[in-house]
Amino acid sequence: MHSLLFLCARRLLSHRPAACRAVAIIPAELYPVLFRAAFLDGRTLALRELVAAWPFPVLSLRHLLGHQHLDEKTSKLCVQTVILAVVEQLRRALEEPWHGMSECRCRLRLLDMTGLHDAAVARGPEGLSLWSGTVALAKACLEVAKYHSDRLKRGSKRLKGPSGASAAPPAPSVEVRADLFVNGTSFGVLRDALRTSAAGPLRLKCRDFHAEELSVAGTVNLLEALEPTGVRRVDLHFNNLGLAGLCAVLPRLAVFPDLLSLKLPYSNIDVRRLPVDAGLRHLAVLLGKLPALKELNLGSSRLSGKLRQILGDLQTPLESLELAFCSLLPGDFAFLCQSHHAPALRRLDLSGHDLTETLLQLLRRLLEAASGSLLHLDLMECRLTDARLEALLPTLCRCSRLRCLGLFGNPLSMPALKTLVQQTAALPDLRFVIYPHPVDCYSRQPPHLPAGLFLEDMVDEERFAAASAELGRMLVSSGRADAVWTTSLCRHGALDYFTL
């Protein structure tokens, strides 16, 4: 529910000419609520005026907008308006170096755009996306840098003092903090922007860096161009780096003092193709040089029997470990059970492993060790049958802080899911469960697939609707109406280590 102050701000902004004139005279303390109303309603003219006269040194979109749902198309337009308004303000300041920003009301020195894309879960082609925001920022940095360079060239003689030395004051600058996403299409513009912005009027600093389908050389190039301070996550997705590529990239990460999260899924590591273990040993040494690391994702690499060797040099315990579809062996599970990581784990993803009797026993030991800290557990496509789930449930229910549980893709029946609802009702923090379509709801007998059951086209919709309604009634009757139980994976990507 909106506050009365917000509704008044929205009303004022509905009178466009009057609102733009009022910006110059309204008290500074009203700027945040006016900005929020203008952004949410797509009032781009008012946004431009508010940014041009922003009376505070920091403008954080995430803090101003909170967790409010953002319309995709409006958000993209408004984000572009904010960026262009900052560019326009810097250009104006650069035109008159002696006056510029000092004579206007604007005090902006830091534009914080981190976390904004998290609000747009289902981004369309015209909507807000991390990629489009990155490109817009990169182009803005290049535009301001070019304008500044041209002004210096044209005005070098005019700016000389009697002694021949430059008498102009330092150029005004605004730092922009953002999460960056780059692929082959945007590589060039981001590389040029990072190189230029370090000493330019619009300085781009990264918090979370995401790169997809880049070469080893391109990845290294961008990592070297980032300002090391403030980078908390590096996510290299689908880059097909291989072991040699990872060993070339990791030394560049050692200079990031704040790096907490390293995600390396689909990196094409297969220990079966390695003639000797020297490469893995080198990888372990490089990982050990990341002292602040708390989250590691090695998903979809074949690490069979080598987990101890890879993680052996990590001095501080990991709080998030994602090893989905890594073909782990009992020895790898045994290592995790005994490691210093187990009692610190807040998030664990072991999806894609066939939980036979041996692995199931080791998983129970691992969950026992992590029971005091574990918040998020993924066991999707693990061939969990009714009997295996029944054996796992007592240990699972001892994870008293568990918030999220992923069981999608396991061949579970409706009676097993009802038991799951009943027994996990005692977990006070469990709010989100992704469960599989019950095998009872298939219109015909599904075949035995090696990787689990992803056969939604074989689900009888009427049976599933009835089953889903029954589970919902059970949650209500057990006092857990606040919990979300779903078969949809679309919200799964929104669950993040930094939000746990």
Coordinates of C-alpha atoms in Angstrom, one line a residue:
M1 CA 0.0 0.0 0.0
H2 CA 1.4 3.4 -1.0
S3 CA 1.9 6.1 1.6
L4 CA -0.1 9.4 1.5
L5 CA 3.2 11.2 0.7
F6 CA 3.7 8.9 -2.3
L7 CA 0.2 9.5 -3.5
C8 CA 0.7 13.3 -3.2
A9 CA 3.9 13.0 -5.2
R10 CA 2.2 11.0 -7.9
R11 CA -0.6 13.7 -8.0
L12 CA 1.9 16.5 -8.4
L13 CA 3.8 14.7 -11.2
S14 CA 0.6 14.2 -13.1
H15 CA 0.6 17.9 -13.8
R16 CA 3.7 17.8 -16.1
P17 CA 4.6 21.4 -16.7
A18 CA 3.9 22.4 -13.1
A19 CA 5.9 19.5 -11.8
C20 CA 9.0 20.3 -13.9
R21 CA 8.9 23.9 -12.7
A22 CA 8.4 22.8 -9.1
V23 CA 11.6 20.7 -9.1
A24 CA 13.7 23.9 -8.7
I25 CA 12.0 25.0 -5.5
I26 CA 10.9 21.8 -3.7
P27 CA 12.8 20.8 -0.5
A28 CA 15.6 18.3 -0.9
E29 CA 13.8 15.7 1.4
L30 CA 11.0 15.3 -1.1
Y31 CA 13.3 14.3 -3.9
P32 CA 13.4 10.5 -3.1
V33 CA 9.6 10.1 -3.0
L34 CA 9.2 12.2 -6.2
F35 CA 11.9 10.1 -7.9
R36 CA 10.1 6.8 -6.9
A37 CA 6.7 8.1 -8.2
A38 CA 8.2 9.4 -11.4
F39 CA 10.1 6.1 -12.1
L40 CA 7.1 3.8 -11.3
D41 CA 4.8 5.9 -13.4
G42 CA 7.2 6.4 -16.3
R43 CA 7.4 10.2 -15.9
T44 CA 10.6 10.6 -17.9
L45 CA 10.5 14.4 -18.1
A46 CA 10.2 14.7 -14.4
L47 CA 12.9 12.1 -13.9
R48 CA 15.3 14.1 -16.0
E49 CA 14.7 17.2 -14.1
L50 CA 15.0 15.4 -10.7
V51 CA 18.4 13.9 -11.7
A52 CA 19.6 17.2 -13.0
A53 CA 19.0 18.8 -9.7
W54 CA 19.7 15.8 -7.4
P55 CA 20.6 17.4 -4.0
F56 CA 22.4 14.3 -2.5
P57 CA 25.8 12.8 -3.4
V58 CA 24.3 9.3 -3.9
L59 CA 21.4 8.2 -6.0
S60 CA 20.7 4.5 -5.5
L61 CA 17.9 3.1 -7.6
R62 CA 17.7 -0.1 -5.6
H63 CA 17.2 1.8 -2.3
L64 CA 14.7 4.3 -3.8
L65 CA 12.6 1.7 -5.5
G66 CA 12.8 -1.1 -3.0
H67 CA 11.2 -4.4 -3.9
Q68 CA 8.4 -2.7 -5.9
H69 CA 7.4 -4.7 -9.0
L70 CA 8.7 -2.8 -12.1
D71 CA 6.9 -2.7 -15.4
E72 CA 9.4 -4.0 -17.9
K73 CA 9.0 -1.5 -20.7
T74 CA 8.7 1.4 -18.3
S75 CA 11.7 0.3 -16.4
K76 CA 13.9 0.2 -19.4
L77 CA 12.8 3.6 -20.6
C78 CA 13.3 5.1 -17.1
V79 CA 16.7 3.6 -16.6
Q80 CA 17.8 5.0 -19.9
T81 CA 16.4 8.4 -18.9
V82 CA 18.4 8.4 -15.6
I83 CA 21.6 7.5 -17.5
L84 CA 21.0 10.2 -20.2
A85 CA 20.2 12.8 -17.5
V86 CA 23.6 12.1 -15.8
V87 CA 25.3 12.3 -19.2
E88 CA 23.6 15.6 -19.9
Q89 CA 24.5 17.0 -16.5
L90 CA 28.2 16.1 -17.0
R91 CA 28.3 17.6 -20.5
R92 CA 26.9 20.8 -19.1
A93 CA 29.4 20.9 -16.4
L94 CA 32.3 20.2 -18.9
E95 CA 31.2 23.1 -21.1
E96 CA 31.9 25.5 -18.2
P97 CA 34.7 24.1 -16.1
W98 CA 34.8 27.0 -13.8
H99 CA 31.1 26.8 -13.0
G100 CA 29.4 23.7 -14.2
M101 CA 28.1 21.5 -11.4
S102 CA 29.2 23.9 -8.7
E103 CA 26.5 26.5 -9.7
C104 CA 23.7 24.1 -10.1
R105 CA 21.8 22.3 -7.3
C106 CA 23.0 18.9 -8.4
R107 CA 25.4 17.2 -5.9
L108 CA 25.4 13.8 -7.5
R109 CA 28.7 11.9 -7.3
L110 CA 27.6 8.3 -7.2
L111 CA 24.8 6.6 -9.2
D112 CA 24.2 3.1 -7.8
M113 CA 22.3 0.8 -10.3
T114 CA 23.2 -2.5 -8.7
G115 CA 20.5 -5.0 -8.2
L116 CA 17.9 -3.3 -10.3
H117 CA 17.6 -6.1 -12.9
D118 CA 16.5 -8.5 -10.1
A119 CA 13.1 -6.9 -10.1
A120 CA 12.4 -7.9 -13.7
V121 CA 12.0 -11.7 -13.5
A122 CA 10.3 -12.2 -16.9
R123 CA 12.2 -9.8 -19.1
G124 CA 10.9 -9.5 -22.7
P125 CA 12.9 -8.1 -25.6
E126 CA 11.7 -4.5 -24.8
G127 CA 12.0 -4.9 -21.1
L128 CA 14.7 -4.2 -18.6
S129 CA 17.7 -6.6 -18.8
L130 CA 21.1 -6.7 -17.4
W131 CA 22.5 -6.9 -20.9
S132 CA 20.7 -3.8 -22.2
G133 CA 21.6 -1.9 -19.0
T134 CA 25.2 -2.8 -19.5
V135 CA 25.3 -1.6 -23.1
A136 CA 23.5 1.7 -22.2
L137 CA 26.0 2.4 -19.5
A138 CA 29.0 1.5 -21.7
K139 CA 27.8 3.8 -24.5
A140 CA 27.2 6.6 -22.0
C141 CA 30.7 6.3 -20.7
L142 CA 32.2 6.5 -24.2
E143 CA 30.0 9.4 -25.1
V144 CA 31.0 11.5 -22.1
A145 CA 34.7 10.6 -22.5
K146 CA 34.7 11.6 -26.1
Y147 CA 32.9 14.9 -25.4
H148 CA 35.5 15.6 -22.6
S149 CA 38.4 14.8 -24.9
D150 CA 37.0 17.0 -27.7
R151 CA 36.5 19.9 -25.2
L152 CA 40.0 19.6 -24.0
K153 CA 41.4 19.7 -27.6
R154 CA 39.3 22.6 -28.6
G155 CA 39.8 24.6 -25.5
S156 CA 43.4 23.9 -24.6
K157 CA 44.6 27.4 -25.6
R158 CA 41.8 29.2 -23.9
L159 CA 42.3 27.3 -20.7
K160 CA 46.0 28.3 -20.5
G161 CA 46.9 30.7 -17.7
P162 CA 49.5 33.5 -17.8
S163 CA 52.2 31.0 -16.9
G164 CA 51.3 28.6 -19.7
A165 CA 50.0 25.9 -17.3
S166 CA 46.5 24.7 -17.4
A167 CA 44.3 26.9 -15.1
A168 CA 41.1 24.8 -15.4
P169 CA 39.8 23.0 -12.4
P170 CA 39.6 19.2 -12.4
A171 CA 36.8 17.8 -14.6
P172 CA 33.6 16.8 -12.7
S173 CA 32.9 13.1 -12.4
V174 CA 30.2 10.7 -11.4
E175 CA 30.9 7.1 -10.4
V176 CA 28.4 4.5 -11.6
R177 CA 28.2 1.2 -9.8
A178 CA 26.4 -1.6 -11.7
D179 CA 26.1 -5.3 -12.3
L180 CA 27.5 -6.0 -15.8
F181 CA 26.5 -8.7 -18.3
V182 CA 28.6 -9.2 -21.4
N183 CA 28.6 -11.6 -24.4
G184 CA 30.2 -11.6 -27.8
T185 CA 27.8 -9.0 -29.1
S186 CA 28.5 -6.4 -26.4
F187 CA 32.2 -7.3 -25.7
G188 CA 33.7 -4.5 -27.8
V189 CA 31.6 -1.6 -26.4
L190 CA 32.1 -2.8 -22.8
R191 CA 35.9 -3.3 -23.2
D192 CA 36.3 0.2 -24.7
A193 CA 34.1 1.7 -21.9
L194 CA 36.0 0.1 -19.1
R195 CA 39.3 1.3 -20.6
T196 CA 38.1 4.8 -21.1
S197 CA 36.0 5.3 -17.9
A198 CA 38.9 4.7 -15.5
A199 CA 40.0 8.3 -15.9
G200 CA 36.9 9.7 -17.5
P201 CA 34.0 11.9 -16.2
L202 CA 31.6 8.9 -16.0
R203 CA 33.5 6.1 -14.1
L204 CA 32.1 2.6 -14.4
K205 CA 32.6 0.2 -11.4
C206 CA 31.3 -3.3 -11.3
R207 CA 29.7 -5.3 -8.4
D208 CA 28.6 -8.5 -10.1
F209 CA 30.3 -9.5 -13.4
H210 CA 28.6 -12.0 -15.7
A211 CA 30.2 -13.2 -19.0
E212 CA 28.6 -15.6 -21.4
E213 CA 30.2 -17.4 -24.4
L214 CA 33.4 -15.5 -24.4
S215 CA 36.9 -16.7 -25.4
V216 CA 39.6 -17.1 -22.7
A217 CA 41.4 -14.0 -24.1
G218 CA 38.2 -11.9 -24.1
T219 CA 37.4 -12.9 -20.5
V220 CA 40.9 -12.1 -19.3
N221 CA 40.8 -8.8 -21.2
L222 CA 37.6 -7.7 -19.4
L223 CA 38.7 -8.9 -16.0
E224 CA 41.9 -6.9 -16.3
A225 CA 39.9 -3.8 -17.2
L226 CA 37.7 -4.0 -14.1
E227 CA 38.4 -1.9 -11.1
P228 CA 39.3 -4.6 -8.6
T229 CA 37.7 -3.1 -5.5
G230 CA 34.0 -3.8 -5.1
V231 CA 33.7 -6.8 -7.3
R232 CA 31.8 -9.4 -5.2
R233 CA 30.9 -12.0 -7.9
V234 CA 32.3 -13.3 -11.1
D235 CA 29.9 -15.5 -13.1
L236 CA 31.4 -17.1 -16.3
H237 CA 28.5 -19.0 -17.9
F238 CA 28.8 -21.2 -21.0
N239 CA 32.3 -20.0 -21.7
N240 CA 33.7 -23.5 -22.5
L241 CA 37.0 -22.5 -20.8
G242 CA 38.3 -26.0 -20.0
L243 CA 40.9 -26.6 -17.4
A244 CA 43.6 -24.6 -19.2
G245 CA 41.3 -21.6 -19.7
L246 CA 40.3 -21.6 -16.0
C247 CA 43.9 -21.6 -15.0
A248 CA 44.5 -18.6 -17.3
V249 CA 41.5 -16.7 -15.8
L250 CA 41.8 -17.4 -12.1
P251 CA 45.1 -15.4 -11.6
R252 CA 43.2 -12.3 -12.7
L253 CA 40.6 -12.9 -9.9
A254 CA 43.3 -13.0 -7.1
V255 CA 43.5 -9.1 -7.2
F256 CA 39.8 -8.7 -6.3
P257 CA 39.8 -8.3 -2.5
D258 CA 36.0 -8.4 -2.2
L259 CA 35.3 -11.5 -4.4
L260 CA 32.8 -13.7 -2.5
S261 CA 31.2 -15.6 -5.3
L262 CA 32.7 -17.5 -8.3
K263 CA 30.3 -19.3 -10.6
L264 CA 31.9 -21.5 -13.3
P265 CA 29.1 -23.7 -14.7
Y266 CA 29.5 -25.4 -18.0
S267 CA 33.3 -24.8 -18.0
N268 CA 34.0 -28.1 -19.9
I269 CA 36.2 -29.7 -17.2
D270 CA 36.3 -33.5 -17.6
V271 CA 38.8 -35.3 -15.3
R272 CA 38.5 -38.4 -17.5
R273 CA 40.3 -36.6 -20.3
L274 CA 43.2 -35.3 -18.2
P275 CA 46.4 -37.4 -18.7
V276 CA 47.9 -36.3 -15.3
D277 CA 46.6 -34.5 -12.2
A278 CA 49.1 -31.6 -12.5
G279 CA 46.4 -29.3 -14.1
L280 CA 43.9 -30.0 -11.3
R281 CA 46.6 -29.3 -8.7
H282 CA 47.3 -26.0 -10.3
L283 CA 43.6 -25.2 -10.4
A284 CA 43.4 -26.0 -6.6
V285 CA 46.3 -23.7 -5.9
L286 CA 44.7 -20.8 -7.8
L287 CA 41.4 -21.3 -6.0
G288 CA 43.2 -21.2 -2.7
K289 CA 44.5 -17.7 -3.6
L290 CA 40.9 -16.4 -3.3
P291 CA 40.8 -15.8 0.5
A292 CA 37.3 -14.2 0.7
L293 CA 35.5 -16.8 -1.4
K294 CA 32.2 -18.0 0.1
E295 CA 30.3 -19.3 -3.0
L296 CA 31.6 -21.7 -5.7
N297 CA 29.7 -23.2 -8.6
L298 CA 31.3 -25.9 -10.7
G299 CA 28.1 -27.3 -12.1
S300 CA 28.1 -29.6 -15.1
S301 CA 31.8 -30.4 -15.0
R302 CA 32.8 -34.1 -14.6
L303 CA 34.8 -34.1 -11.3
S304 CA 34.5 -37.8 -10.4
G305 CA 36.8 -38.7 -7.6
K306 CA 38.7 -35.4 -7.7
L307 CA 36.7 -33.1 -5.4
R308 CA 39.1 -33.4 -2.5
Q309 CA 42.0 -32.4 -4.8
I310 CA 40.1 -29.4 -6.3
L311 CA 38.8 -27.9 -3.0
G312 CA 41.8 -29.0 -0.9
D313 CA 43.5 -25.6 -0.8
L314 CA 40.5 -23.5 0.2
Q315 CA 41.4 -22.1 3.6
T316 CA 38.0 -20.6 4.5
P317 CA 34.8 -22.7 4.5
L318 CA 32.4 -22.2 1.6
E319 CA 28.8 -21.2 2.4
S320 CA 27.4 -22.0 -1.0
L321 CA 28.5 -25.0 -3.1
E322 CA 26.9 -26.0 -6.4
L323 CA 28.0 -29.3 -7.9
A324 CA 25.0 -30.2 -10.0
F325 CA 25.6 -32.9 -12.6
C326 CA 29.2 -33.3 -11.7
S327 CA 29.2 -37.1 -11.7
L328 CA 30.5 -37.3 -8.1
L329 CA 31.5 -40.6 -6.6
P330 CA 31.1 -41.9 -3.0
G331 CA 34.6 -40.7 -2.2
D332 CA 33.6 -37.1 -3.2
F333 CA 30.5 -37.2 -0.9
A334 CA 32.7 -38.6 1.9
F335 CA 35.1 -35.8 1.5
L336 CA 32.3 -33.2 1.8
C337 CA 31.0 -34.9 4.9
Q338 CA 34.4 -34.6 6.6
S339 CA 35.4 -31.2 5.3
H340 CA 35.3 -27.9 7.1
H341 CA 32.8 -26.7 4.5
A342 CA 29.9 -29.0 5.7
P343 CA 29.0 -27.2 8.9
A344 CA 29.2 -23.8 7.2
L345 CA 27.0 -24.6 4.2
R346 CA 24.0 -22.4 3.7
R347 CA 23.3 -23.5 0.1
L348 CA 24.0 -26.9 -1.4
D349 CA 23.1 -28.1 -4.9
L350 CA 23.8 -31.8 -5.7
S351 CA 21.2 -32.1 -8.5
G352 CA 21.7 -34.7 -11.2
H353 CA 23.3 -37.4 -9.0
D354 CA 21.7 -40.9 -8.8
L355 CA 21.1 -41.3 -5.1
T356 CA 21.7 -45.0 -4.8
E357 CA 21.8 -46.5 -1.3
T358 CA 25.5 -45.7 -0.8
L359 CA 25.2 -42.0 -2.0
L360 CA 22.0 -41.6 0.0
Q361 CA 23.7 -42.7 3.2
L362 CA 26.6 -40.2 2.6
L363 CA 24.1 -37.5 1.7
R364 CA 22.4 -38.1 5.1
R365 CA 25.7 -37.7 6.8
L366 CA 26.4 -34.5 4.9
L367 CA 23.0 -33.0 5.8
E368 CA 23.6 -33.9 9.5
A369 CA 26.8 -32.0 9.4
A370 CA 25.1 -29.0 7.7
S371 CA 21.9 -29.1 9.6
G372 CA 22.6 -26.1 11.7
S373 CA 23.4 -23.8 8.8
L374 CA 21.6 -25.1 5.7
L375 CA 19.0 -22.7 4.1
H376 CA 18.7 -23.9 0.5
L377 CA 19.0 -27.5 -0.8
D378 CA 18.6 -28.6 -4.4
L379 CA 18.3 -32.4 -5.2
M380 CA 16.6 -32.1 -8.6
E381 CA 16.8 -35.1 -11.0
C382 CA 18.4 -37.3 -8.4
R383 CA 16.1 -40.4 -9.0
L384 CA 14.6 -39.9 -5.6
T385 CA 11.9 -42.6 -5.3
D386 CA 9.3 -42.8 -2.6
A387 CA 11.4 -45.2 -0.5
R388 CA 14.6 -43.1 -0.8
L389 CA 12.7 -39.9 0.1
E390 CA 11.2 -41.8 3.2
A391 CA 14.8 -42.7 4.2
L392 CA 16.0 -39.1 3.7
L393 CA 13.1 -37.2 5.4
P394 CA 14.2 -37.7 9.1
T395 CA 17.6 -36.1 8.3
L396 CA 16.1 -33.5 6.1
C397 CA 13.7 -32.4 8.9
R398 CA 16.7 -31.8 11.2
C399 CA 17.8 -29.0 8.9
S400 CA 15.8 -26.6 11.1
R401 CA 16.7 -23.4 9.2
L402 CA 15.8 -24.7 5.7
R403 CA 14.0 -22.1 3.6
C404 CA 14.2 -23.5 0.0
L405 CA 14.0 -27.1 -1.2
G406 CA 14.3 -28.2 -4.9
L407 CA 13.0 -31.7 -5.7
F408 CA 11.9 -31.2 -9.3
G409 CA 12.5 -34.1 -11.7
N410 CA 12.3 -37.0 -9.2
P411 CA 9.8 -39.8 -9.7
L412 CA 7.7 -39.3 -6.5
S413 CA 4.1 -40.4 -6.1
M414 CA 1.3 -38.3 -4.6
P415 CA 1.4 -40.2 -1.2
A416 CA 5.1 -39.5 -0.9
L417 CA 4.5 -35.7 -1.6
K418 CA 1.7 -35.7 1.0
T419 CA 4.1 -37.2 3.5
L420 CA 6.7 -34.5 2.5
V421 CA 4.1 -31.8 3.3
Q422 CA 3.2 -33.3 6.6
Q423 CA 6.7 -33.9 7.9
T424 CA 8.3 -30.6 6.7
A425 CA 5.4 -28.6 8.2
A426 CA 7.5 -28.6 11.3
L427 CA 10.3 -26.6 9.6
P428 CA 9.3 -23.0 10.5
D429 CA 11.3 -21.2 7.8
L430 CA 10.6 -23.5 4.8
R431 CA 8.8 -21.1 2.4
F432 CA 9.6 -22.4 -1.1
V433 CA 9.5 -25.9 -2.5
I434 CA 9.8 -27.0 -6.1
Y435 CA 8.3 -30.4 -6.3
P436 CA 7.9 -32.8 -9.3
H437 CA 4.7 -33.7 -11.0
P438 CA 3.4 -36.8 -9.2
V439 CA 3.9 -40.0 -11.1
D440 CA 0.2 -40.7 -10.4
C441 CA -0.7 -37.8 -12.7
Y442 CA 0.9 -39.1 -15.9
S443 CA -1.6 -40.0 -18.6
R444 CA 0.5 -43.1 -19.4
Q445 CA 3.4 -44.9 -17.9
P446 CA 6.5 -42.8 -18.4
P447 CA 9.6 -44.6 -19.7
H448 CA 12.6 -45.0 -17.5
L449 CA 14.9 -42.1 -18.4
P450 CA 18.5 -41.9 -17.3
A451 CA 18.3 -38.4 -16.1
G452 CA 14.9 -38.3 -14.4
L453 CA 11.5 -37.3 -15.6
F454 CA 11.0 -34.2 -17.6
L455 CA 7.8 -35.2 -19.3
E456 CA 5.3 -32.4 -18.7
D457 CA 3.6 -33.2 -22.0
M458 CA 2.5 -36.6 -20.5
V459 CA 0.9 -35.1 -17.4
D460 CA -2.9 -35.3 -17.1
E461 CA -3.8 -31.7 -16.3
E462 CA -7.0 -32.6 -14.5
R463 CA -5.3 -35.1 -12.2
F464 CA -2.5 -32.7 -11.6
A465 CA -4.9 -29.8 -10.8
A466 CA -6.6 -32.0 -8.2
A467 CA -3.3 -33.2 -6.7
S468 CA -2.0 -29.6 -6.5
A469 CA -5.3 -28.4 -4.8
E470 CA -5.0 -31.3 -2.3
L471 CA -1.4 -30.3 -1.4
G472 CA -2.6 -26.7 -1.1
R473 CA -5.4 -27.7 1.4
M474 CA -2.8 -29.7 3.4
L475 CA -0.6 -26.7 3.7
V476 CA -3.5 -24.5 4.9
S477 CA -4.6 -27.1 7.4
S478 CA -1.1 -27.5 8.8
G479 CA -0.8 -23.7 9.2
R480 CA 1.6 -23.3 6.3
A481 CA -0.5 -21.3 3.9
D482 CA 2.4 -18.9 3.5
A483 CA 4.6 -21.5 1.9
V484 CA 4.9 -21.6 -1.9
W485 CA 4.9 -25.1 -3.4
T486 CA 5.2 -25.1 -7.2
T487 CA 6.3 -27.3 -10.1
S488 CA 7.5 -24.2 -12.0
L489 CA 11.3 -23.6 -12.4
C490 CA 10.8 -20.1 -13.7
R491 CA 11.3 -18.5 -10.2
H492 CA 14.2 -20.7 -9.3
G493 CA 16.8 -18.4 -10.8
A494 CA 15.7 -15.6 -8.5
L495 CA 17.0 -17.5 -5.4
D496 CA 20.5 -16.3 -4.9
Y497 CA 23.2 -16.7 -2.3
F498 CA 23.3 -13.0 -1.5
T499 CA 19.6 -13.0 -0.7
L500 CA 19.8 -16.0 1.8

